[in-house]
Amino acid sequence: MSKTNPGRFFEDYRIGAVIRHAVPRTVTAGERALYHALYPARGALYSSDAFAADCGLAGSPLDDLLAFHVVFGKSVPDISLNAVANLGYAEGRWLRPVWPGDTLRAESRVIGLRENSNGTSGVVWVRTTGLNQSDEPVLEYVRWVMVRKRDPGAPAPDPVVPQLAPAVAADALVVPQGLSFAGYDFALAGEPHRWGDYAIGEVIDHVDAVTIEEAEHMLATRLWQNTAKVHFDATFREDGRRLIYGGHVISLARALSFNGLANAQMIVALNGGAHANPCFAGDTVRAWSEVLDKCETASPGVGALRLRLVAHKGAAGDLTLRAEGGKHAPHVLLDLDYWALVPL
Amino acid sequence: MSKTNPGRFFEDYRIGAVIRHAVPRTVTAGERALYHALYPARGALYSSDAFAADCGLAGSPLDDLLAFHVVFGKSVPDISLNAVANLGYAEGRWLRPVWPGDTLRAESRVIGLRENSNGTSGVVWVRTTGLNQSDEPVLEYVRWVMVRKRDPGAPAPDPVVPQLAPAVAADALVVPQGLSFAGYDFALAGEPHRWGDYAIGEVIDHVDAVTIEEAEHMLATRLWQNTAKVHFDATFREDGRRLIYGGHVISLARALSFNGLANAQMIVALNGGAHANPCFAGDTVRAWSEVLDKCETASPGVGALRLRLVAHKGAAGDLTLRAEGGKHAPHVLLDLDYWALVPL
Amino acid sequence: MSKTNPGRFFEDYRIGAVIRHAVPRTVTAGERALYHALYPARGALYSSDAFAADCGLAGSPLDDLLAFHVVFGKSVPDISLNAVANLGYAEGRWLRPVWPGDTLRAESRVIGLRENSNGTSGVVWVRTTGLNQSDEPVLEYVRWVMVRKRDPGAPAPDPVVPQLAPAVAADALVVPQGLSFAGYDFALAGEPHRWGDYAIGEVIDHVDAVTIEEAEHMLATRLWQNTAKVHFDATFREDGRRLIYGGHVISLARALSFNGLANAQMIVALNGGAHANPCFAGDTVRAWSEVLDKCETASPGVGALRLRLVAHKGAAGDLTLRAEGGKHAPHVLLDLDYWALVPL
């Protein structure tokens, strides 16, 4: 018997099954420093213990996306090792900050299954939860992936397609306990723009750009203990190129969005997202955002913006999202929909 | 209104104005580990808590240049985003060690302004101070940059050119409280050479070399939250090359200088410096030093050396500094003038 | 007199001499995070404080190989700066876990000397010990290197060739105090295979692969404060290629071996090892293991496997070890022999 993990195939998933993912991970100030070396992150709340304390927190939490990547990484060996494609995200919520010293683990519940008509693969929906060392959930999200069948002759399961919210509702957003933007220091944060300065439909070109190197995306992806071969092994794909982990592009675009959204401090929900086209080393990544919605919260001085975050490898200032026919334009890498907390 | 930061132009500076730079930053053992991964740093005081304790400190501080880079990085969006050139440094002093867990912020006072005769740019002098979470200054330095004008028709300000000391005076050097080299362990530090073994005029070729990769200088420069586009965006310059942050070359050269200056433990003053020629990935960097001056201090066993540190991309052993006409030779990258503390 | 370190030559070593290596090093959660960014390490005991606590430890120690690299790095300036070749390892034992915050130093005793018949070089055997801030040994190993003579005319010393054990004996393995695998959580650890599931002679192909970049191996090798020029200076070798530090390949192969050996948690002995062929950036590294021996220990639930770990740059699935004539095949990079602790 082979002792290596072959990954799960479509017929290995059962509706309602809970998969406890392996290898818990303690995250520290070391991961935080690496996050800042890998992405041009400048959000003051994640950069400064003093700034975070002034916002009512015990200290600076680890970046919301760092928590996401670690939890996502745990799920890869069980969910997406044999995935043909990562199809989407929905109903993502950050439920509690992750602090240096916390130990994260993850589990996923299978909530949807539908075999493809070609009989060789199917779509699996899972709701993944990240938990800390006290078994408190820190985040949850739904993702769905297309997974190969081991045996094309295996019978198709009864199709179950979950009903997913198009966006997390405003009253379902979780604001971290104690958070207050009542005494928010806009000068230290880097920009004067407050919640009221952003209008629905407004588009912001984040101006800056980063050219990605192989070493960088591999350092990141290893740090999240993501084991997908395609990110590390130059001999794996026929074209000899390593595919950059989609989450690397998310973090890069989010960090670039500081320039214009410096006060969009905390991500609290992931409404949806598509990795529209593959990203490779050598690509120069730019980002723009669109304000999709706004709401207030019950916490002092804390509002929320629903934002579309687009990463692309096109020319500076090219804000095209769609090609003819409605598909994402070929230079678009990421089309993400999230809620962020912003001072009123 | 655009929400992104266009940077300041020459006419945006006023003599005496104090600019409070954004995004405070907590630095930890994570930044320290990255510093050691990015540069071949071997100074015992910055490598070992035990060694630092034996020298009278509470523990190993973060590298002096790490503090410099973080403070410098904070100032970039306000001072040098539209800079044509970084012209010089003077009167730099380290005033207090930076410890893991400290939060740094920075502010700059405009101390000089002089429009260039072409009317399209001018020189701005600022005195930048880095402060910790207790608002204690940790370092200060003057730098001057050439900055574009937004509007060539804007009137020129009255020229103010500050008088800057050619070097920090011996009696102005600040030795960290408690520091003693009375029981200094030369074997553990790596070399037997003490203050008295160095002669003014002595030149030391540091022998080692490092070839720089794109990923390395970008990891470093992001870690210091330096936002200058030219370091990250391969499409920004016409030749498609990213310019390496000058501070990366400073840290690299300083680390290389261990071999011959292992006991030049702490940097306490920056007298001046020129980034003589641009550095690009693929360059192999070497370093040599010249002893410019010497003094004793009031602290037990602690002397100081004033050193010229030259980084170059020429052949091994090429110690040429100047080309015909007195300009820096084309292979010289850095010509830095600093004071370091050395055991007597 | 030159102040830089020329390294020791063959005639500088004396049997019985103890060399105290320079530059002690405090290792922290920062080094731990970097280890996980540099290698695809997933061993649960080194990933999670909670998992380590469940195994009876105070928290998650730093990776055994991280300790090895730091101690090895300290010895380079004194032992292998003028080495022609790193010939072998023997009698390596990990004696005590290294915790975040520990300060490591190293010393080596010369235990063997034999001049080569050509009169221009000789073999030096040293037993190197790593010690923590309380002067407790954390690991020890013998290595032997071929070192150039400064003066070919210098007289040859009386040859002393130490008798080295072919493998560390089962009863000499040191199990960390308190370690218990009695309540080991195989699901969290990532694989169900226990000590009893491995048979002597069994071969495991670890399936995964990583393509190495220049920046990665240099970040790692600097972090261990290894000063060998050949790893950093692209102009040093005639072919313009930097040689990857052999320890980088060890850590990479060990991390890849998670897939099939996820429960081989702790390395407790290094029986031998050969860096069979040089490794360069661009190489895609794969690994396979062979079970060489098995033993139980006195600690609850703790067994040990003696494993051959082979790293190679050949095709996926190529498990060839030897070429005709018995030499290592040209695609083999590493042939390592170690003991690891595994739950019974």
PDB file of N, CA, C and O in Angstrom, chain B residues 27-29 31-37 39-48 57 59-71 94 96-100 102 104 138-139 224 247 250-258 264-268 309 338, chain C residues 225:
ATOM      1  N   VAL B  27       7.856  46.401  15.367  1.00  0.00           N
ATOM      2  CA  VAL B  27       8.924  45.514  14.871  1.00  0.00           C
ATOM      3  C   VAL B  27       9.253  44.477  15.935  1.00  0.00           C
ATOM      4  O   VAL B  27       9.265  44.783  17.127  1.00  0.00           O
ATOM      5  N   THR B  28       9.497  43.251  15.487  1.00  0.00           N
ATOM      6  CA  THR B  28       9.609  42.124  16.421  1.00  0.00           C
ATOM      7  C   THR B  28      10.764  41.206  16.034  1.00  0.00           C
ATOM      8  O   THR B  28      11.525  41.496  15.107  1.00  0.00           O
ATOM      9  N   ALA B  29      10.811  40.093  16.746  1.00  0.00           N
ATOM     10  CA  ALA B  29      11.770  39.044  16.404  1.00  0.00           C
ATOM     11  C   ALA B  29      11.568  38.542  14.980  1.00  0.00           C
ATOM     12  O   ALA B  29      12.493  37.999  14.377  1.00  0.00           O
ATOM     13  N   GLU B  31      10.930  40.506  12.310  1.00  0.00           N
ATOM     14  CA  GLU B  31      11.728  41.407  11.467  1.00  0.00           C
ATOM     15  C   GLU B  31      13.218  41.087  11.649  1.00  0.00           C
ATOM     16  O   GLU B  31      14.004  41.149  10.692  1.00  0.00           O
ATOM     17  N   ARG B  32      13.604  40.776  12.860  1.00  0.00           N
ATOM     18  CA  ARG B  32      15.006  40.446  13.121  1.00  0.00           C
ATOM     19  C   ARG B  32      15.452  39.210  12.343  1.00  0.00           C
ATOM     20  O   ARG B  32      16.528  39.195  11.735  1.00  0.00           O
ATOM     21  N   ALA B  33      14.612  38.190  12.342  1.00  0.00           N
ATOM     22  CA  ALA B  33      14.967  36.972  11.594  1.00  0.00           C
ATOM     23  C   ALA B  33      15.061  37.290  10.102  1.00  0.00           C
ATOM     24  O   ALA B  33      15.987  36.832   9.419  1.00  0.00           O
ATOM     25  N   LEU B  34      14.125  38.068   9.604  1.00  0.00           N
ATOM     26  CA  LEU B  34      14.181  38.421   8.186  1.00  0.00           C
ATOM     27  C   LEU B  34      15.427  39.224   7.863  1.00  0.00           C
ATOM     28  O   LEU B  34      16.038  39.047   6.801  1.00  0.00           O
ATOM     29  N   TYR B  35      15.825  40.110   8.778  1.00  0.00           N
ATOM     30  CA  TYR B  35      17.041  40.883   8.537  1.00  0.00           C
ATOM     31  C   TYR B  35      18.237  39.936   8.341  1.00  0.00           C
ATOM     32  O   TYR B  35      19.070  40.140   7.453  1.00  0.00           O
ATOM     33  N   HIS B  36      18.284  38.893   9.150  1.00  0.00           N
ATOM     34  CA  HIS B  36      19.389  37.935   9.032  1.00  0.00           C
ATOM     35  C   HIS B  36      19.266  37.046   7.794  1.00  0.00           C
ATOM     36  O   HIS B  36      20.266  36.502   7.324  1.00  0.00           O
ATOM     37  N   ALA B  37      18.064  36.889   7.288  1.00  0.00           N
ATOM     38  CA  ALA B  37      17.907  36.106   6.054  1.00  0.00           C
ATOM     39  C   ALA B  37      18.245  36.950   4.826  1.00  0.00           C
ATOM     40  O   ALA B  37      18.727  36.431   3.821  1.00  0.00           O
ATOM     41  N   TYR B  39      20.365  39.719   4.760  1.00  0.00           N
ATOM     42  CA  TYR B  39      21.747  40.207   4.737  1.00  0.00           C
ATOM     43  C   TYR B  39      22.623  39.232   5.515  1.00  0.00           C
ATOM     44  O   TYR B  39      22.172  38.653   6.491  1.00  0.00           O
ATOM     45  N   PRO B  40      23.876  39.074   5.115  1.00  0.00           N
ATOM     46  CA  PRO B  40      24.757  38.143   5.848  1.00  0.00           C
ATOM     47  C   PRO B  40      25.279  38.769   7.145  1.00  0.00           C
ATOM     48  O   PRO B  40      26.482  38.819   7.386  1.00  0.00           O
ATOM     49  N   ALA B  41      24.350  39.229   7.975  1.00  0.00           N
ATOM     50  CA  ALA B  41      24.693  39.946   9.207  1.00  0.00           C
ATOM     51  C   ALA B  41      25.215  38.974  10.253  1.00  0.00           C
ATOM     52  O   ALA B  41      24.596  37.949  10.501  1.00  0.00           O
ATOM     53  N   ARG B  42      26.335  39.303  10.853  1.00  0.00           N
ATOM     54  CA  ARG B  42      26.908  38.413  11.857  1.00  0.00           C
ATOM     55  C   ARG B  42      27.355  39.157  13.121  1.00  0.00           C
ATOM     56  O   ARG B  42      27.932  38.551  14.014  1.00  0.00           O
ATOM     57  N   GLY B  43      27.089  40.434  13.226  1.00  0.00           N
ATOM     58  CA  GLY B  43      27.472  41.169  14.427  1.00  0.00           C
ATOM     59  C   GLY B  43      26.884  40.511  15.668  1.00  0.00           C
ATOM     60  O   GLY B  43      25.669  40.324  15.757  1.00  0.00           O
ATOM     61  N   ALA B  44      27.734  40.150  16.618  1.00  0.00           N
ATOM     62  CA  ALA B  44      27.300  39.326  17.751  1.00  0.00           C
ATOM     63  C   ALA B  44      26.246  40.027  18.605  1.00  0.00           C
ATOM     64  O   ALA B  44      25.344  39.384  19.142  1.00  0.00           O
ATOM     65  N   LEU B  45      26.357  41.334  18.730  1.00  0.00           N
ATOM     66  CA  LEU B  45      25.428  42.075  19.583  1.00  0.00           C
ATOM     67  C   LEU B  45      24.001  42.007  19.037  1.00  0.00           C
ATOM     68  O   LEU B  45      23.032  42.106  19.794  1.00  0.00           O
ATOM     69  N   TYR B  46      23.855  41.851  17.747  1.00  0.00           N
ATOM     70  CA  TYR B  46      22.533  41.802  17.108  1.00  0.00           C
ATOM     71  C   TYR B  46      22.114  40.371  16.798  1.00  0.00           C
ATOM     72  O   TYR B  46      21.044  40.137  16.256  1.00  0.00           O
ATOM     73  N   SER B  47      22.993  39.439  17.140  1.00  0.00           N
ATOM     74  CA  SER B  47      22.714  38.035  16.837  1.00  0.00           C
ATOM     75  C   SER B  47      22.329  37.259  18.085  1.00  0.00           C
ATOM     76  O   SER B  47      21.605  36.274  18.006  1.00  0.00           O
ATOM     77  N   SER B  48      22.783  37.744  19.245  1.00  0.00           N
ATOM     78  CA  SER B  48      22.654  36.928  20.458  1.00  0.00           C
ATOM     79  C   SER B  48      22.200  37.760  21.647  1.00  0.00           C
ATOM     80  O   SER B  48      22.857  38.720  22.040  1.00  0.00           O
ATOM     81  N   LEU B  57      23.357  45.232  27.970  1.00  0.00           N
ATOM     82  CA  LEU B  57      22.038  45.570  27.434  1.00  0.00           C
ATOM     83  C   LEU B  57      20.994  44.560  27.923  1.00  0.00           C
ATOM     84  O   LEU B  57      21.323  43.464  28.355  1.00  0.00           O
ATOM     85  N   GLY B  59      18.967  42.950  26.187  1.00  0.00           N
ATOM     86  CA  GLY B  59      18.879  41.861  25.218  1.00  0.00           C
ATOM     87  C   GLY B  59      19.424  42.393  23.919  1.00  0.00           C
ATOM     88  O   GLY B  59      19.974  43.496  23.874  1.00  0.00           O
ATOM     89  N   SER B  60      19.272  41.618  22.872  1.00  0.00           N
ATOM     90  CA  SER B  60      19.793  42.035  21.583  1.00  0.00           C
ATOM     91  C   SER B  60      18.819  43.017  20.933  1.00  0.00           C
ATOM     92  O   SER B  60      17.658  42.697  20.727  1.00  0.00           O
ATOM     93  N   PRO B  61      19.274  44.228  20.629  1.00  0.00           N
ATOM     94  CA  PRO B  61      18.380  45.182  19.955  1.00  0.00           C
ATOM     95  C   PRO B  61      18.186  44.768  18.498  1.00  0.00           C
ATOM     96  O   PRO B  61      18.879  43.886  17.993  1.00  0.00           O
ATOM     97  N   LEU B  62      17.244  45.408  17.845  1.00  0.00           N
ATOM     98  CA  LEU B  62      17.132  45.222  16.402  1.00  0.00           C
ATOM     99  C   LEU B  62      18.249  46.003  15.722  1.00  0.00           C
ATOM    100  O   LEU B  62      18.712  47.027  16.233  1.00  0.00           O
ATOM    101  N   ASP B  63      18.698  45.518  14.593  1.00  0.00           N
ATOM    102  CA  ASP B  63      19.806  46.143  13.880  1.00  0.00           C
ATOM    103  C   ASP B  63      19.552  47.641  13.692  1.00  0.00           C
ATOM    104  O   ASP B  63      18.450  48.065  13.349  1.00  0.00           O
ATOM    105  N   ASP B  64      20.585  48.443  13.896  1.00  0.00           N
ATOM    106  CA  ASP B  64      20.473  49.898  13.743  1.00  0.00           C
ATOM    107  C   ASP B  64      19.933  50.266  12.367  1.00  0.00           C
ATOM    108  O   ASP B  64      19.168  51.227  12.217  1.00  0.00           O
ATOM    109  N   LEU B  65      20.359  49.521  11.365  1.00  0.00           N
ATOM    110  CA  LEU B  65      19.918  49.850  10.006  1.00  0.00           C
ATOM    111  C   LEU B  65      18.471  49.422   9.773  1.00  0.00           C
ATOM    112  O   LEU B  65      17.755  50.045   8.986  1.00  0.00           O
ATOM    113  N   LEU B  66      18.016  48.391  10.466  1.00  0.00           N
ATOM    114  CA  LEU B  66      16.600  48.018  10.390  1.00  0.00           C
ATOM    115  C   LEU B  66      15.765  49.198  10.882  1.00  0.00           C
ATOM    116  O   LEU B  66      14.775  49.592  10.238  1.00  0.00           O
ATOM    117  N   ALA B  67      16.171  49.791  12.003  1.00  0.00           N
ATOM    118  CA  ALA B  67      15.450  50.974  12.509  1.00  0.00           C
ATOM    119  C   ALA B  67      15.493  52.101  11.476  1.00  0.00           C
ATOM    120  O   ALA B  67      14.487  52.756  11.206  1.00  0.00           O
ATOM    121  N   PHE B  68      16.664  52.305  10.888  1.00  0.00           N
ATOM    122  CA  PHE B  68      16.805  53.344   9.869  1.00  0.00           C
ATOM    123  C   PHE B  68      15.861  53.094   8.689  1.00  0.00           C
ATOM    124  O   PHE B  68      15.161  53.992   8.229  1.00  0.00           O
ATOM    125  N   HIS B  69      15.824  51.855   8.200  1.00  0.00           N
ATOM    126  CA  HIS B  69      15.001  51.561   7.024  1.00  0.00           C
ATOM    127  C   HIS B  69      13.509  51.766   7.321  1.00  0.00           C
ATOM    128  O   HIS B  69      12.766  52.238   6.461  1.00  0.00           O
ATOM    129  N   VAL B  70      13.085  51.362   8.507  1.00  0.00           N
ATOM    130  CA  VAL B  70      11.661  51.514   8.840  1.00  0.00           C
ATOM    131  C   VAL B  70      11.311  52.998   8.901  1.00  0.00           C
ATOM    132  O   VAL B  70      10.302  53.438   8.338  1.00  0.00           O
ATOM    133  N   VAL B  71      12.146  53.784   9.553  1.00  0.00           N
ATOM    134  CA  VAL B  71      11.885  55.226   9.663  1.00  0.00           C
ATOM    135  C   VAL B  71      11.942  55.877   8.274  1.00  0.00           C
ATOM    136  O   VAL B  71      11.067  56.658   7.898  1.00  0.00           O
ATOM    137  N   TRP B  94      21.867  57.747  16.035  1.00  0.00           N
ATOM    138  CA  TRP B  94      21.011  56.763  16.698  1.00  0.00           C
ATOM    139  C   TRP B  94      20.965  57.149  18.171  1.00  0.00           C
ATOM    140  O   TRP B  94      22.008  57.320  18.817  1.00  0.00           O
ATOM    141  N   ARG B  96      18.737  55.745  20.661  1.00  0.00           N
ATOM    142  CA  ARG B  96      18.194  54.786  21.621  1.00  0.00           C
ATOM    143  C   ARG B  96      17.998  53.460  20.878  1.00  0.00           C
ATOM    144  O   ARG B  96      17.527  53.472  19.737  1.00  0.00           O
ATOM    145  N   PRO B  97      18.365  52.341  21.483  1.00  0.00           N
ATOM    146  CA  PRO B  97      18.164  51.074  20.759  1.00  0.00           C
ATOM    147  C   PRO B  97      16.675  50.815  20.504  1.00  0.00           C
ATOM    148  O   PRO B  97      15.814  51.302  21.240  1.00  0.00           O
ATOM    149  N   VAL B  98      16.389  50.078  19.457  1.00  0.00           N
ATOM    150  CA  VAL B  98      15.024  49.622  19.170  1.00  0.00           C
ATOM    151  C   VAL B  98      14.950  48.147  19.565  1.00  0.00           C
ATOM    152  O   VAL B  98      15.771  47.345  19.128  1.00  0.00           O
ATOM    153  N   TRP B  99      13.969  47.847  20.404  1.00  0.00           N
ATOM    154  CA  TRP B  99      13.828  46.487  20.936  1.00  0.00           C
ATOM    155  C   TRP B  99      12.681  45.771  20.244  1.00  0.00           C
ATOM    156  O   TRP B  99      11.705  46.412  19.820  1.00  0.00           O
ATOM    157  N   PRO B 100      12.744  44.454  20.160  1.00  0.00           N
ATOM    158  CA  PRO B 100      11.607  43.713  19.631  1.00  0.00           C
ATOM    159  C   PRO B 100      10.336  44.082  20.400  1.00  0.00           C
ATOM    160  O   PRO B 100      10.350  44.115  21.642  1.00  0.00           O
ATOM    161  N   ASP B 102       8.861  47.075  19.989  1.00  0.00           N
ATOM    162  CA  ASP B 102       8.707  48.531  19.871  1.00  0.00           C
ATOM    163  C   ASP B 102       7.867  48.884  18.637  1.00  0.00           C
ATOM    164  O   ASP B 102       7.908  48.187  17.623  1.00  0.00           O
ATOM    165  N   LEU B 104       7.402  51.873  15.911  1.00  0.00           N
ATOM    166  CA  LEU B 104       8.105  53.045  15.375  1.00  0.00           C
ATOM    167  C   LEU B 104       7.164  53.898  14.525  1.00  0.00           C
ATOM    168  O   LEU B 104       6.360  53.389  13.765  1.00  0.00           O
ATOM    169  N   VAL B 138      14.346  57.628  18.565  1.00  0.00           N
ATOM    170  CA  VAL B 138      15.297  56.523  18.446  1.00  0.00           C
ATOM    171  C   VAL B 138      16.396  56.838  17.431  1.00  0.00           C
ATOM    172  O   VAL B 138      17.487  56.303  17.518  1.00  0.00           O
ATOM    173  N   LEU B 139      16.088  57.686  16.473  1.00  0.00           N
ATOM    174  CA  LEU B 139      17.136  58.139  15.552  1.00  0.00           C
ATOM    175  C   LEU B 139      16.667  59.387  14.835  1.00  0.00           C
ATOM    176  O   LEU B 139      15.470  59.680  14.775  1.00  0.00           O
ATOM    177  N   TRP B 224      10.222  47.197   4.889  1.00  0.00           N
ATOM    178  CA  TRP B 224      10.393  48.558   5.439  1.00  0.00           C
ATOM    179  C   TRP B 224       9.249  49.460   5.019  1.00  0.00           C
ATOM    180  O   TRP B 224       9.271  50.650   5.254  1.00  0.00           O
ATOM    181  N   GLY B 247      19.025  51.655   0.483  1.00  0.00           N
ATOM    182  CA  GLY B 247      19.218  51.118   1.831  1.00  0.00           C
ATOM    183  C   GLY B 247      19.523  49.630   1.824  1.00  0.00           C
ATOM    184  O   GLY B 247      20.177  49.114   2.742  1.00  0.00           O
ATOM    185  N   ILE B 250      23.114  49.504   1.460  1.00  0.00           N
ATOM    186  CA  ILE B 250      23.760  49.869   2.730  1.00  0.00           C
ATOM    187  C   ILE B 250      23.815  48.659   3.664  1.00  0.00           C
ATOM    188  O   ILE B 250      24.867  48.324   4.216  1.00  0.00           O
ATOM    189  N   SER B 251      22.688  48.001   3.842  1.00  0.00           N
ATOM    190  CA  SER B 251      22.669  46.858   4.765  1.00  0.00           C
ATOM    191  C   SER B 251      23.550  45.720   4.283  1.00  0.00           C
ATOM    192  O   SER B 251      24.207  45.041   5.075  1.00  0.00           O
ATOM    193  N   LEU B 252      23.541  45.498   2.982  1.00  0.00           N
ATOM    194  CA  LEU B 252      24.361  44.427   2.421  1.00  0.00           C
ATOM    195  C   LEU B 252      25.842  44.723   2.658  1.00  0.00           C
ATOM    196  O   LEU B 252      26.607  43.863   3.113  1.00  0.00           O
ATOM    197  N   ALA B 253      26.248  45.959   2.372  1.00  0.00           N
ATOM    198  CA  ALA B 253      27.657  46.324   2.533  1.00  0.00           C
ATOM    199  C   ALA B 253      28.067  46.271   4.004  1.00  0.00           C
ATOM    200  O   ALA B 253      29.136  45.772   4.354  1.00  0.00           O
ATOM    201  N   ARG B 254      27.189  46.772   4.855  1.00  0.00           N
ATOM    202  CA  ARG B 254      27.488  46.739   6.286  1.00  0.00           C
ATOM    203  C   ARG B 254      27.663  45.288   6.763  1.00  0.00           C
ATOM    204  O   ARG B 254      28.577  44.974   7.524  1.00  0.00           O
ATOM    205  N   ALA B 255      26.801  44.387   6.307  1.00  0.00           N
ATOM    206  CA  ALA B 255      26.907  42.986   6.721  1.00  0.00           C
ATOM    207  C   ALA B 255      28.193  42.369   6.179  1.00  0.00           C
ATOM    208  O   ALA B 255      28.896  41.640   6.878  1.00  0.00           O
ATOM    209  N   LEU B 256      28.528  42.678   4.931  1.00  0.00           N
ATOM    210  CA  LEU B 256      29.780  42.162   4.357  1.00  0.00           C
ATOM    211  C   LEU B 256      30.993  42.665   5.124  1.00  0.00           C
ATOM    212  O   LEU B 256      32.022  41.993   5.202  1.00  0.00           O
ATOM    213  N   SER B 257      30.871  43.859   5.721  1.00  0.00           N
ATOM    214  CA  SER B 257      32.021  44.444   6.410  1.00  0.00           C
ATOM    215  C   SER B 257      32.353  43.728   7.715  1.00  0.00           C
ATOM    216  O   SER B 257      33.373  44.027   8.346  1.00  0.00           O
ATOM    217  N   PHE B 258      31.524  42.760   8.119  1.00  0.00           N
ATOM    218  CA  PHE B 258      31.862  41.930   9.286  1.00  0.00           C
ATOM    219  C   PHE B 258      33.263  41.350   9.145  1.00  0.00           C
ATOM    220  O   PHE B 258      34.011  41.267  10.115  1.00  0.00           O
ATOM    221  N   ALA B 264      33.053  46.222  15.012  1.00  0.00           N
ATOM    222  CA  ALA B 264      32.382  47.522  14.824  1.00  0.00           C
ATOM    223  C   ALA B 264      30.893  47.279  15.074  1.00  0.00           C
ATOM    224  O   ALA B 264      30.088  47.200  14.159  1.00  0.00           O
ATOM    225  N   GLN B 265      30.553  47.139  16.347  1.00  0.00           N
ATOM    226  CA  GLN B 265      29.264  46.543  16.714  1.00  0.00           C
ATOM    227  C   GLN B 265      28.047  47.416  16.423  1.00  0.00           C
ATOM    228  O   GLN B 265      27.080  46.961  15.844  1.00  0.00           O
ATOM    229  N   MET B 266      28.066  48.659  16.875  1.00  0.00           N
ATOM    230  CA  MET B 266      26.854  49.453  16.771  1.00  0.00           C
ATOM    231  C   MET B 266      27.109  50.690  15.932  1.00  0.00           C
ATOM    232  O   MET B 266      28.115  51.379  16.123  1.00  0.00           O
ATOM    233  N   ILE B 267      26.181  51.008  15.053  1.00  0.00           N
ATOM    234  CA  ILE B 267      26.239  52.260  14.319  1.00  0.00           C
ATOM    235  C   ILE B 267      25.608  53.333  15.202  1.00  0.00           C
ATOM    236  O   ILE B 267      24.485  53.160  15.680  1.00  0.00           O
ATOM    237  N   VAL B 268      26.326  54.422  15.428  1.00  0.00           N
ATOM    238  CA  VAL B 268      25.761  55.499  16.248  1.00  0.00           C
ATOM    239  C   VAL B 268      25.592  56.812  15.490  1.00  0.00           C
ATOM    240  O   VAL B 268      24.903  57.703  15.973  1.00  0.00           O
ATOM    241  N   LEU B 309      32.353  53.384   4.247  1.00  0.00           N
ATOM    242  CA  LEU B 309      31.950  52.065   3.761  1.00  0.00           C
ATOM    243  C   LEU B 309      31.585  52.203   2.286  1.00  0.00           C
ATOM    244  O   LEU B 309      30.673  52.949   1.927  1.00  0.00           O
ATOM    245  N   TYR B 338      30.148  56.765   8.418  1.00  0.00           N
ATOM    246  CA  TYR B 338      29.417  56.538   9.678  1.00  0.00           C
ATOM    247  C   TYR B 338      30.361  56.324  10.841  1.00  0.00           C
ATOM    248  O   TYR B 338      31.556  56.072  10.663  1.00  0.00           O
TER     249      TYR B 338
ATOM    250  N   GLN C 225      23.729  31.827   8.958  1.00  0.00           N
ATOM    251  CA  GLN C 225      25.010  32.536   9.094  1.00  0.00           C
ATOM    252  C   GLN C 225      26.178  31.721   8.545  1.00  0.00           C
ATOM    253  O   GLN C 225      27.293  31.795   9.035  1.00  0.00           O
TER     254      GLN C 225
END
